[in-house]
Every structure is written in C-alpha cells, then in structure tokens.
Coordinates of C-alpha atoms in Angstrom, one line a residue:
M1 CA 70.5 82.9 122.2
S2 CA 67.2 83.0 124.1
M3 CA 65.2 86.0 124.0
R4 CA 63.8 87.0 127.3
T5 CA 60.8 88.7 128.2
P6 CA 61.2 92.7 129.4
E7 CA 60.1 91.6 133.3
S8 CA 62.7 88.9 132.5
I9 CA 65.5 91.2 131.3
W10 CA 64.8 93.4 134.4
R11 CA 64.5 90.9 136.8
S12 CA 67.7 89.0 135.9
D13 CA 70.4 87.9 138.5
A14 CA 73.0 90.3 136.7
Y15 CA 70.6 93.3 137.2
R16 CA 69.7 93.9 140.9
H17 CA 67.4 97.1 141.2
P18 CA 66.0 97.7 144.1
T19 CA 62.0 98.2 142.2
A20 CA 60.2 95.9 140.0
W21 CA 60.3 96.5 136.4
D22 CA 56.8 96.9 135.8
Q23 CA 55.7 99.2 139.0
P24 CA 53.0 101.9 138.2
F25 CA 53.6 105.8 137.0
P26 CA 51.0 106.9 137.8
P27 CA 49.7 110.3 136.3
L28 CA 51.1 113.3 137.4
S29 CA 52.1 117.1 136.1
L30 CA 55.2 119.0 136.6
P31 CA 54.1 121.6 138.3
A32 CA 52.8 119.5 141.2
M33 CA 55.7 117.0 140.8
F34 CA 57.9 120.5 142.2
A35 CA 55.1 121.5 144.4
V36 CA 55.5 118.4 146.5
S37 CA 59.4 118.7 146.3
A38 CA 59.4 122.7 147.5
A39 CA 57.1 121.6 150.3
A40 CA 59.1 118.8 152.0
R41 CA 62.6 120.5 150.9
G42 CA 61.6 124.3 151.9
D43 CA 64.7 125.7 153.1
A44 CA 67.1 123.4 151.5
A45 CA 69.2 124.4 148.4
L46 CA 67.9 123.5 144.9
I47 CA 70.4 125.5 143.2
D48 CA 74.1 126.7 143.7
F49 CA 74.7 129.2 141.1
M50 CA 78.5 130.1 141.3
G51 CA 78.1 130.1 144.6
R52 CA 75.0 131.5 144.8
K53 CA 72.4 129.6 146.9
Y54 CA 68.5 129.5 146.1
S55 CA 66.5 127.5 148.0
Y56 CA 63.5 125.6 146.7
A57 CA 60.9 127.4 148.4
E58 CA 62.7 130.7 146.8
T59 CA 62.9 129.0 143.4
L60 CA 59.0 128.4 143.7
D61 CA 58.0 131.6 144.3
G62 CA 60.2 132.7 141.9
A63 CA 58.3 130.8 139.7
H64 CA 55.2 131.6 140.9
R65 CA 56.2 135.4 139.9
V66 CA 56.9 134.5 136.4
A67 CA 53.7 132.8 136.2
C68 CA 51.7 136.2 137.9
G69 CA 53.9 138.4 135.2
L70 CA 52.8 136.1 132.0
Q71 CA 48.8 135.8 133.0
A72 CA 49.4 139.6 133.4
M73 CA 50.7 139.9 129.7
G74 CA 47.7 137.3 128.5
I75 CA 49.6 134.1 128.5
G76 CA 47.5 130.8 129.0
R77 CA 46.7 127.3 128.5
G78 CA 48.6 125.9 125.2
D79 CA 50.6 129.2 124.6
R80 CA 54.3 128.4 123.8
V81 CA 56.8 130.1 125.8
G82 CA 60.1 129.9 124.4
L83 CA 63.6 129.5 126.1
H84 CA 66.7 130.8 124.8
L85 CA 68.8 130.8 127.9
P86 CA 72.2 129.0 128.8
N87 CA 71.9 127.7 132.5
V88 CA 71.2 130.0 135.2
P89 CA 68.8 130.4 137.6
H90 CA 65.8 132.2 135.4
Y91 CA 65.8 129.0 133.1
I92 CA 64.0 126.9 135.8
A93 CA 62.2 130.1 137.0
A94 CA 60.4 130.3 133.4
Y95 CA 60.4 126.6 133.0
Y96 CA 58.0 126.1 136.1
G97 CA 56.7 128.9 136.2
A98 CA 55.5 128.4 132.3
L99 CA 53.9 125.2 132.9
T100 CA 51.9 126.2 136.0
I101 CA 50.5 128.5 133.6
G102 CA 49.4 125.4 131.3
A103 CA 51.6 126.5 129.2
T104 CA 54.1 124.8 126.9
V105 CA 57.6 125.4 126.7
V106 CA 59.6 125.7 123.5
N107 CA 63.3 124.9 124.1
F108 CA 66.1 126.6 122.1
S109 CA 70.1 126.5 122.1
P110 CA 71.9 130.0 122.8
L111 CA 73.7 128.4 119.8
Y112 CA 71.4 129.1 117.2
T113 CA 72.0 131.6 114.5
A114 CA 69.1 134.3 113.9
A115 CA 67.5 132.1 111.2
E116 CA 67.6 128.8 113.4
L117 CA 65.9 130.6 115.6
A118 CA 63.4 132.3 113.5
D119 CA 62.8 128.9 111.9
Q120 CA 61.7 127.2 115.4
V121 CA 60.0 129.7 116.4
T122 CA 57.5 130.3 113.3
D123 CA 56.9 126.9 113.6
S124 CA 56.3 126.3 117.0
G125 CA 54.1 129.8 117.2
T126 CA 56.1 130.9 119.8
R127 CA 54.7 134.0 121.4
I128 CA 56.9 135.4 124.1
L129 CA 60.9 134.3 124.1
F130 CA 63.0 134.5 127.3
T131 CA 66.7 134.8 126.8
L132 CA 69.5 137.0 128.3
S133 CA 71.3 141.0 127.8
A134 CA 74.2 139.1 126.8
A135 CA 75.6 139.8 123.6
A136 CA 76.0 136.3 122.2
L137 CA 71.9 135.9 123.0
L138 CA 69.9 139.4 123.1
P139 CA 71.2 140.7 119.6
T140 CA 70.2 137.0 118.2
A141 CA 66.3 137.2 119.8
L142 CA 66.4 140.6 118.3
K143 CA 66.7 140.2 115.0
V144 CA 64.2 137.6 115.6
L145 CA 61.4 140.1 117.2
D146 CA 61.8 142.2 114.7
N147 CA 61.7 139.3 111.7
S148 CA 59.2 136.9 112.8
M149 CA 55.9 136.6 114.4
L150 CA 57.5 136.6 118.0
E151 CA 55.6 139.1 120.4
R152 CA 57.7 140.1 123.1
L153 CA 61.3 139.6 124.6
V154 CA 61.7 138.7 128.3
V155 CA 65.6 139.7 128.9
G156 CA 67.5 138.8 132.3
S157 CA 70.8 139.7 133.8
V158 CA 73.2 137.4 134.7
A159 CA 74.6 139.9 137.3
G160 CA 71.6 139.8 139.1
A161 CA 71.7 136.0 139.9
L162 CA 75.4 136.0 141.0
P163 CA 76.6 136.2 144.6
P164 CA 76.8 139.9 145.2
T165 CA 81.2 139.8 145.4
K166 CA 81.2 138.6 141.4
S167 CA 78.1 140.6 140.3
I168 CA 79.8 143.5 140.9
L169 CA 83.1 141.6 139.2
Y170 CA 81.1 141.1 136.2
R171 CA 79.9 144.1 135.7
L172 CA 83.6 145.8 136.1
F173 CA 85.1 143.1 133.7
K174 CA 82.5 141.8 131.3
R175 CA 80.9 144.5 130.5
A176 CA 82.0 143.7 126.6
E177 CA 79.7 140.9 126.6
V178 CA 76.2 142.9 128.3
A179 CA 74.3 144.6 124.8
K180 CA 72.4 147.6 125.7
R181 CA 69.1 147.1 126.2
P182 CA 66.9 149.2 123.3
D183 CA 64.0 151.4 124.4
D184 CA 61.2 148.9 122.9
P185 CA 57.7 148.3 124.5
R186 CA 57.7 144.8 123.2
I187 CA 61.2 143.7 125.6
T188 CA 60.5 143.4 129.1
A189 CA 63.2 142.8 131.9
F190 CA 63.2 140.2 133.6
S191 CA 63.2 142.2 136.7
A192 CA 60.1 143.5 135.9
L193 CA 58.1 140.4 135.0
I194 CA 58.4 138.9 138.3
A195 CA 57.8 142.1 140.5
N196 CA 54.5 140.9 141.9
D197 CA 53.0 139.1 144.7
G198 CA 52.9 136.0 142.7
A199 CA 49.0 135.6 142.7
F200 CA 48.2 133.9 139.6
T201 CA 45.4 131.4 138.7
P202 CA 46.2 127.7 138.8
A203 CA 45.7 125.8 135.4
E204 CA 44.1 122.6 135.2
I205 CA 46.4 120.6 133.8
D206 CA 45.8 116.7 132.4
P207 CA 48.9 115.3 132.5
V208 CA 48.5 112.4 129.6
G209 CA 47.3 114.8 127.2
D210 CA 48.9 118.4 127.9
V211 CA 52.1 119.2 126.3
A212 CA 55.0 120.2 128.5
L213 CA 57.4 121.0 126.1
I214 CA 58.4 121.0 122.3
Q215 CA 62.0 120.4 122.2
Y216 CA 63.3 120.0 118.5
T217 CA 65.0 117.3 117.4
G218 CA 68.8 117.6 116.2
G219 CA 67.9 117.8 112.9
T220 CA 70.6 114.9 111.6
T221 CA 68.5 114.8 108.1
G222 CA 66.2 117.3 106.8
T223 CA 64.4 119.9 108.9
P224 CA 64.6 120.0 112.8
K225 CA 60.7 118.5 114.2
G226 CA 59.6 119.6 116.8
A227 CA 58.7 116.4 119.7
M228 CA 56.0 117.1 121.8
L229 CA 56.5 115.5 125.3
T230 CA 53.6 116.0 127.8
H231 CA 53.6 116.4 131.5
Q232 CA 53.4 112.5 132.1
N233 CA 56.4 111.9 129.3
L234 CA 58.6 114.4 131.7
S235 CA 57.4 113.2 135.3
A236 CA 57.3 109.6 134.4
N237 CA 61.0 109.4 133.1
A238 CA 62.4 111.5 135.9
R239 CA 60.9 109.0 138.3
Q240 CA 62.1 106.2 136.0
V241 CA 65.7 107.8 136.2
N242 CA 65.0 108.4 140.0
V243 CA 64.0 104.7 140.9
I244 CA 67.4 102.7 139.4
D245 CA 69.7 104.4 142.0
P246 CA 70.1 101.7 144.5
E247 CA 70.9 104.3 147.2
P248 CA 67.7 106.2 147.1
D249 CA 68.6 108.3 150.1
A250 CA 72.6 108.8 148.8
E251 CA 73.3 112.7 149.3
D252 CA 72.1 114.5 145.7
R253 CA 74.0 117.1 144.6
I254 CA 74.4 117.0 140.8
M255 CA 76.7 118.9 138.5
G256 CA 74.4 121.1 136.1
V257 CA 76.8 121.7 132.9
L258 CA 75.0 119.7 130.4
P259 CA 72.6 122.3 128.8
L260 CA 68.9 122.3 130.1
F261 CA 68.0 123.4 126.7
H262 CA 69.1 119.5 125.5
V263 CA 66.7 117.1 126.6
F264 CA 69.3 115.0 128.5
A265 CA 70.0 117.5 131.0
N266 CA 65.8 118.6 130.9
T267 CA 65.3 114.8 132.8
C268 CA 68.5 113.6 133.9
V269 CA 69.9 117.1 135.6
L270 CA 66.8 119.3 136.1
N271 CA 63.3 117.1 136.6
R272 CA 65.0 113.9 137.8
T273 CA 66.8 116.1 140.8
V274 CA 63.7 118.2 141.4
L275 CA 61.9 115.5 142.5
R276 CA 64.4 113.9 144.6
G277 CA 64.8 116.7 146.5
G278 CA 68.6 117.4 145.2
E279 CA 70.9 120.5 144.5
I280 CA 71.9 121.5 140.9
V281 CA 75.3 122.6 141.3
M282 CA 75.0 124.9 138.0
L283 CA 77.4 126.5 135.4
P284 CA 76.4 128.6 132.6
R285 CA 78.3 126.0 130.2
F286 CA 81.1 123.5 130.7
D287 CA 84.0 124.8 131.4
A288 CA 86.7 122.1 132.3
A289 CA 88.4 123.9 134.6
Q290 CA 85.4 125.7 135.9
T291 CA 83.8 121.9 136.5
L292 CA 86.7 120.6 138.3
A293 CA 87.0 123.0 140.4
A294 CA 83.1 123.2 141.1
V295 CA 82.5 119.8 142.1
A296 CA 85.9 120.1 144.6
R297 CA 84.0 123.0 146.0
T298 CA 80.5 121.5 146.3
R299 CA 81.1 118.0 146.5
A300 CA 78.8 116.8 144.2
T301 CA 78.1 113.3 143.8
S302 CA 77.4 113.1 140.1
L303 CA 78.6 114.2 136.9
P304 CA 75.7 113.8 133.8
G305 CA 77.6 114.5 130.5
V306 CA 78.7 113.2 127.3
P307 CA 82.0 111.4 126.1
T308 CA 84.0 114.5 124.9
M309 CA 83.4 116.3 128.7
Y310 CA 85.0 113.1 130.5
Q311 CA 87.5 113.1 127.9
A312 CA 88.6 117.0 128.1
L313 CA 88.1 116.4 132.3
L314 CA 91.4 114.3 131.8
D315 CA 93.0 115.6 129.3
H316 CA 93.1 119.0 131.5
P317 CA 96.1 119.9 133.9
H318 CA 94.2 120.4 137.1
I319 CA 92.8 117.0 137.2
E320 CA 95.8 115.3 139.1
T321 CA 94.9 117.7 141.6
A322 CA 91.6 118.5 141.9
D323 CA 89.3 116.3 144.6
L324 CA 86.6 114.6 142.9
S325 CA 86.5 111.7 145.6
S326 CA 82.9 112.9 146.5
L327 CA 81.3 111.5 142.8
R328 CA 79.3 108.5 143.4
V329 CA 77.6 107.9 139.8
C330 CA 78.1 109.9 136.6
I331 CA 75.7 109.0 133.4
S332 CA 77.1 109.2 130.2
G333 CA 75.1 109.3 127.4
G334 CA 75.1 110.8 123.4
A335 CA 77.3 108.6 121.8
P336 CA 79.3 105.4 122.5
M337 CA 81.7 105.7 125.6
P338 CA 85.4 104.9 124.7
A339 CA 86.5 101.9 127.2
E340 CA 89.6 103.5 128.1
V341 CA 87.7 106.7 128.8
K342 CA 85.5 105.2 130.9
A343 CA 88.6 103.0 133.2
K344 CA 90.7 106.4 133.2
F345 CA 87.5 108.6 134.9
E346 CA 86.2 105.9 136.8
A347 CA 89.9 104.9 138.3
K348 CA 90.4 109.1 138.7
T349 CA 87.5 109.5 140.9
G350 CA 86.1 106.4 142.7
A351 CA 82.8 106.7 140.8
S352 CA 81.1 104.5 138.8
L353 CA 80.9 106.1 135.0
V354 CA 77.8 104.4 133.7
E355 CA 76.2 104.6 129.9
G356 CA 73.2 104.8 128.8
Y357 CA 70.7 105.3 125.8
G358 CA 67.6 108.0 125.1
L359 CA 66.4 110.1 122.7
T360 CA 64.2 113.5 122.2
E361 CA 61.2 111.2 121.6
S362 CA 61.7 109.2 125.0
A363 CA 62.0 112.6 127.4
G364 CA 65.6 111.7 128.1
V365 CA 66.0 107.6 128.9
V366 CA 65.4 104.4 127.5
S367 CA 68.0 102.2 128.9
T368 CA 71.2 102.5 131.4
N369 CA 73.6 100.4 132.6
P370 CA 73.1 99.5 136.4
Y371 CA 74.5 101.6 138.9
Q372 CA 76.6 99.0 141.1
G373 CA 76.7 95.4 139.3
L374 CA 77.7 94.1 136.1
S375 CA 78.4 97.3 134.2
K376 CA 79.2 96.2 130.2
T377 CA 81.3 98.7 128.3
G378 CA 79.9 99.3 125.4
T379 CA 76.3 98.8 125.9
I380 CA 73.4 101.1 126.8
G381 CA 72.5 98.8 129.6
Q382 CA 69.0 97.3 130.1
P383 CA 65.5 98.8 129.4
I384 CA 64.5 101.8 132.5
P385 CA 61.4 100.6 134.3
G386 CA 58.0 100.3 132.1
T387 CA 59.6 100.4 129.2
I388 CA 60.0 97.2 126.6
V389 CA 62.6 97.0 124.1
R390 CA 62.0 95.3 120.4
L391 CA 64.6 94.4 118.0
V392 CA 62.6 94.6 114.2
D393 CA 63.4 93.9 110.7
K394 CA 65.6 97.1 109.2
E395 CA 63.6 96.7 106.0
D396 CA 60.0 95.5 107.7
P397 CA 59.5 97.1 111.3
H398 CA 56.5 95.3 111.4
K399 CA 58.6 91.5 111.7
A400 CA 60.7 90.9 114.2
V401 CA 64.0 89.5 113.8
P402 CA 65.1 86.2 114.8
P403 CA 66.8 85.6 118.4
G404 CA 70.5 87.1 118.2
E405 CA 70.2 88.9 115.3
P406 CA 70.5 92.6 114.9
G407 CA 67.4 94.8 114.1
E408 CA 66.2 98.4 114.6
I409 CA 65.1 99.2 118.1
V410 CA 61.7 100.1 118.7
F411 CA 60.3 100.5 122.3
S412 CA 57.4 101.6 124.4
G413 CA 57.1 103.2 127.9
P414 CA 55.2 106.1 129.4
Q415 CA 58.2 108.0 128.4
V416 CA 57.2 108.4 124.6
M417 CA 56.5 111.3 122.8
K418 CA 52.4 111.9 122.2
G419 CA 53.9 112.6 118.2
Y420 CA 55.7 115.3 116.3
W421 CA 54.4 119.2 116.5
K422 CA 52.4 119.6 113.4
R423 CA 53.5 117.1 111.5
L424 CA 51.1 113.7 111.3
D425 CA 53.3 112.6 108.3
A426 CA 56.3 112.1 110.5
D427 CA 53.7 110.4 113.2
A428 CA 53.1 107.5 110.8
E429 CA 57.0 106.8 110.3
V430 CA 58.6 106.5 113.6
F431 CA 55.3 105.0 115.1
V432 CA 54.8 101.1 114.3
D433 CA 52.7 99.0 116.0
G434 CA 52.6 100.8 119.6
C435 CA 56.2 100.8 119.4
L436 CA 58.5 104.1 118.5
R437 CA 61.2 103.5 116.0
T438 CA 64.3 104.9 116.6
G439 CA 66.7 104.6 113.7
D440 CA 69.2 102.6 115.6
V441 CA 70.4 99.1 115.4
G442 CA 71.0 97.1 117.8
Q443 CA 71.3 94.0 119.8
I444 CA 70.7 91.8 122.9
D445 CA 73.1 89.5 124.9
E446 CA 71.9 86.7 126.9
D447 CA 71.7 89.4 129.7
G448 CA 69.8 92.0 128.3
Y449 CA 71.9 93.9 127.5
I450 CA 71.9 96.2 124.3
R451 CA 74.6 97.4 122.2
I452 CA 74.1 100.1 119.2
V453 CA 75.8 98.8 116.4
D454 CA 75.3 102.2 114.6
R455 CA 72.6 104.4 113.0
L456 CA 70.5 103.4 109.9
K457 CA 71.0 106.4 108.3
D458 CA 74.6 106.4 108.7
M459 CA 75.1 102.7 107.4
I460 CA 77.3 102.6 104.7
A461 CA 76.4 101.2 101.2
A462 CA 80.1 99.7 100.0
S463 CA 80.0 97.3 96.8
G464 CA 76.0 96.1 97.9
F465 CA 77.7 95.3 101.6
K466 CA 76.2 97.2 104.8
V467 CA 79.2 99.2 106.4
F468 CA 78.7 100.1 110.4
P469 CA 80.9 103.2 110.8
S470 CA 80.7 103.2 114.5
Q471 CA 82.4 99.2 114.1
I472 CA 85.4 100.8 112.6
E473 CA 85.8 104.0 114.8
A474 CA 85.6 101.0 117.4
V475 CA 88.9 99.2 116.0
L476 CA 90.6 103.3 115.8
Y477 CA 89.8 103.7 119.4
R478 CA 92.0 101.1 119.8
H479 CA 95.4 102.8 118.3
P480 CA 97.2 104.6 121.1
A481 CA 97.3 107.4 119.2
V482 CA 93.7 108.4 118.9
K483 CA 91.7 110.3 120.7
E484 CA 88.6 110.8 118.6
A485 CA 87.6 109.1 115.4
L486 CA 84.2 109.5 112.9
V487 CA 83.7 107.4 109.7
I488 CA 81.6 108.7 107.0
G489 CA 80.9 107.6 103.8
I490 CA 82.2 109.0 100.9
P491 CA 80.9 108.8 97.0
D492 CA 83.0 106.0 95.0
P493 CA 82.3 105.4 91.4
Y494 CA 83.3 101.6 91.7
R495 CA 82.1 100.7 94.7
G496 CA 79.2 103.3 95.5
E497 CA 80.5 104.4 98.9
S498 CA 83.9 104.1 100.8
P499 CA 84.3 104.4 104.6
K500 CA 86.6 107.4 105.4
A501 CA 88.3 108.0 108.8
F502 CA 88.8 111.0 110.6
V503 CA 90.6 111.1 113.7
T504 CA 92.7 113.5 116.4
L505 CA 95.6 112.9 118.2
N506 CA 96.3 112.5 121.5
P507 CA 99.0 114.8 122.4
D508 CA 102.9 114.0 121.9
A509 CA 101.4 111.7 119.1
E510 CA 103.4 110.8 116.1
V511 CA 101.4 108.8 113.5
D512 CA 100.2 110.8 110.1
G513 CA 96.7 109.2 108.5
P514 CA 98.8 106.7 105.8
A515 CA 100.5 104.8 108.6
L516 CA 97.1 104.7 110.5
M517 CA 95.1 103.1 107.7
A518 CA 98.2 100.6 106.6
W519 CA 97.4 99.5 110.6
L520 CA 93.6 99.5 110.5
N521 CA 92.8 98.2 107.1
P522 CA 94.0 94.9 108.0
Q523 CA 92.2 94.7 110.6
L524 CA 88.7 95.2 108.9
G525 CA 86.7 93.3 106.5
K526 CA 87.2 93.8 102.9
H527 CA 84.3 95.6 102.2
E528 CA 84.8 97.5 105.3
R529 CA 88.3 99.0 104.6
V530 CA 88.7 103.1 104.2
S531 CA 89.8 104.8 101.3
A532 CA 91.8 107.0 103.5
V533 CA 92.3 108.7 107.0
E534 CA 92.6 112.1 107.7
V535 CA 94.3 113.6 110.8
R536 CA 93.0 116.6 112.3
L537 CA 93.0 118.9 114.6
N538 CA 89.3 119.0 115.9
L539 CA 86.7 117.2 114.8
P540 CA 83.1 118.8 114.8
K541 CA 80.7 118.2 117.2
T542 CA 77.0 119.0 118.3
M543 CA 75.8 121.7 120.4
I544 CA 76.1 119.2 123.8
G545 CA 79.6 117.9 122.7
K546 CA 78.5 114.8 120.7
L547 CA 81.1 114.3 117.5
S548 CA 79.3 114.7 114.7
R549 CA 79.1 113.1 111.3
K550 CA 77.0 115.7 109.4
E551 CA 79.4 118.3 109.4
L552 CA 82.1 116.0 107.7
V553 CA 79.3 114.5 105.2
A554 CA 78.6 118.0 103.7
E555 CA 82.1 119.1 103.3
E556 CA 83.0 115.9 101.4
R557 CA 79.7 116.4 98.7
A558 CA 81.2 120.2 98.5
K559 CA 84.3 119.1 97.8
L560 CA 83.2 116.3 95.0
A561 CA 80.7 118.8 93.8
A562 CA 83.5 121.8 93.7
Q563 CA 85.5 118.8 91.6
Q564 CA 83.1 117.8 89.0
A565 CA 82.1 121.3 88.1

C-alpha cells in the first residue's frame, strides 16, 4: 500500500471538494470575524432560543455591552473570564464580549462539582465567572467564590432570555430551579453588567499569539490540562470546517444542542456558524423530544452530535412522526459511529451523517468524511484543508511506521494549540517534530481515509499481546441485542490483564452476559477473548454523551482492592 502526500490525499478522486487542500488561512481574530458577519447579516437571526430570536446586530450589541461592563470592573487584556453556563444567549454575548477587550475565556462545565470548578478556576487564575441563577449552577459558583481566588460572579436569568409567554410560565412553574441571589457586593446581575451604552476601548489583538480560550481537557488520565487556543487556532478551524461544505450558499440553520463549553460545539456550532452567517437553534441541553420538536419547528439544516445523541433520537417514540426532512448534513464526533445507527438515521432523515475527528488541542476538528461522495463508515475521513496527518511508531514517535501499518496519529495545522497552560512539561511530551501527538492509534487506507484503531492508553496488555478494546466493541455491536458496548482491561493473575465487556441491550432483547460471551469469544483471537460480559441498564458517559471507560476502570479497581483488603 502506497502512502500519499497530504495534498494528493485531499485532492484524490474519492474526495471532491470545492477548495484546495493547501489554501491559506490568514490571521484573523474572533471579534473581527464576528464584526464582519454582523455587518453583513445585520437583522438576520443569529440565535433562536426556545422561539425567541436574536439578530446579529442585537447579539453584537450585547457583546459590546458585556465588553464595556467588564472594562468598568477592571477586566482587560490577558485576564481570564470564566463561563459556567449551559447553552443560553448569555454565553455568546459573554464569549465575544470578553474576547473583544483582549481577555481570555475559560470554559467550565455546568456539571462540575464545586471542587472541580474551584480547581480549574484556581489553576487558570480566573478573575470573574459568568453563571445563571439556576439552583443547579449558582450554589456551586457561590461555594467557589467563597473558597478560591475568584473575585466576582456575574449572574444571569434564563427567564429574561425567553419569549415573553415562556418567561412567565418559567417564573410560575420553575421556581424550584431558581436560586435566590444573596446580597453580596461581589455578585453582579447580568442585566446590570450590560446596562451601559456599549462604548468600550477595543483591544489590540494578535490573532496568532494571543490566547482566546483556555479549554480544559477531559482529564481521562491524571489532572485535566488547559489547552491554550489562540484566536487564529479557533478562527482557522472555523474556516476549515466551512470550506469542506460543497454547498456553501445553502441555507444554514444549525441545532445547538451540543454544549457550547465543549470544544466540539465551540467550533462546529458557534464559531463556524457566526463565520458563515447562519442561525443557531439553541437548546439549554440535549433532550431528544425537544430536539425533534425544534428541528421540525425551525426547519433546521444541520445537527452536530455524538453517537449516543443520534441513538437517543432514534429510540424516542416521537421519531416516527417528527418531520426531519430539512436536515442536510449531520456531523458526528467524540466516539466511533456504529454503522447501524448511521444507516438508520440517514434512512429516517435523508440527511448525510458523516463522522469526523478532533480533540481539545486541535481547536475542534482534524479530519472528516466528505459531505457528498465516498463516506467510509468506521473511518474519521481525511484531513481537513491545511492539516497534515502522519502515523508514527508507538514506541518512538520520531520514527514513521511502514506504509499500511498502524501507528500513533500525529498532525500539524493552523488549528494546533499554542500549548498547555502553565505545563511546559506536558508540552514536551505532546509535541514532536513540529506535530501534535494524539495518543490515538490509526491506519490510513489506499484512499487516504483514516481509521482509529484505539487509544494508546486504553490498550490492554494480555499475555504480552496488545489488545485494542474498540476492536472487541466493534464485534459486540454486530449482535442484534447490543445497544452500547465498552471493553476495559481488568487485572488477571495469569495474563496480566484480561478484557471485560460491559453492554446495554436494545428494548425487548432477551440475552444475558454468559450467552453474549459464548457468542463473542469464538469470533476473537485467543488473546482478545473476554473474561466476562456484564449487562447493565446504563453505561457511564462524559459531559457530551460520549461513552466513557474510566468510571468502569475505577469501579473494577475498587472491587479488586476490596477483595484484597
């Protein structure tokens, strides 16, 4: 098998795109990007929040008022501004408002505990934190305010962002979700922050050098690290994502159900839509019924998500009557897309469901399958424009692997982070020969399509053999009863480690763990055979709905420790 150059991969006959792989992405700041779109789109809708529309001009004005309010508080260039918010209009105003004055945004999950939030607030040096007056958020933020170096909270109200009728209903029936604001001079209402004329002093921004966003990694191993993403990293990735669309002038109305605090949505929902001049149909969180209704109500054209979201939509009873015919392209990331889910979703909607790949350190996206033409299920497609992907030896990353052999995926491009926040030691480990190491093992086929074999850290060492959990999971998904599957390594006194599988089942499935193991093991190599298959009602997931192995690993280790005690 011959290896192609990045340019020949991009221009291969199997992958027809309207733009060249090697097109330039000149330096561009995010505030400049937003200003250009707002000037062009003006009164056009940028946000649809539960039926209330916010235009480009209105949203830009809100961002300018945030900028003005922050400067009045003494926040400026290089200061860290935290966003502890779900998908609400406040997020976009705070995000672009902070960036406009040269501040650095730090994203925090609304699902964090007070300890998790405090750790990252302290590590990043966040001075001010935006949150909501919801009982699920404000008490956590208040604990952090009292027990960290955080100086101020800016607290918004969901009711104020809703259409008038829904706002009244929210106040009447959702009072339990609204926490009272204490009389504390460190706390400012969002409405008070933006009660100004929006006259701020613009910051001089270096798109290539200035950090726009500190995005903490998921922390699957060890302490989460803050990836420093520059204005150019984020604006370039937004442009890279947009130029692979073969219909750049098509109507663009994207479902914003992925959490905006996550890098996937930050690029593939927020920045790329602002750049393109499209509309974001925003929901505070993913809910299958609300998502189906919102697609039908707004005639949404795109729905980025993770595989478990698409499965949840297919499982919902409303799928049979929902009108999803407006969907054109849906991008899946975060985890491998089961072929059955892809086929069922495309059959139901008529949309293309394409699988892509990225990570926090890449500002979002590295590669994707084409929107039209040859899409290879089970692959992460080909590198997006300006991105070079290589495979290197898993033991010596300075050494390329032979053609056709699996190797660790490394890549370079304008979207590669500046480095980790205050972690030069981690930078030394992750950068090699001008490329970023991903920790993912992959193969590249004759058409330049990349297939993820597994994560280096998830490899199971069984009797001296390297076992990749994803390969066993792929076999499990072939069983008609299996809905979700995860495989981990558990300690084995003879083999060192043994694979163990955990599954959930489709409705009305009648099969147990021993029966699944008896079906599975004959299809595996001797060293891959699992020691058990455990059937569960649910499997652990990350904040964006991606199946997560780390909780199962911790659980099995705790069991072993208890047995040995």
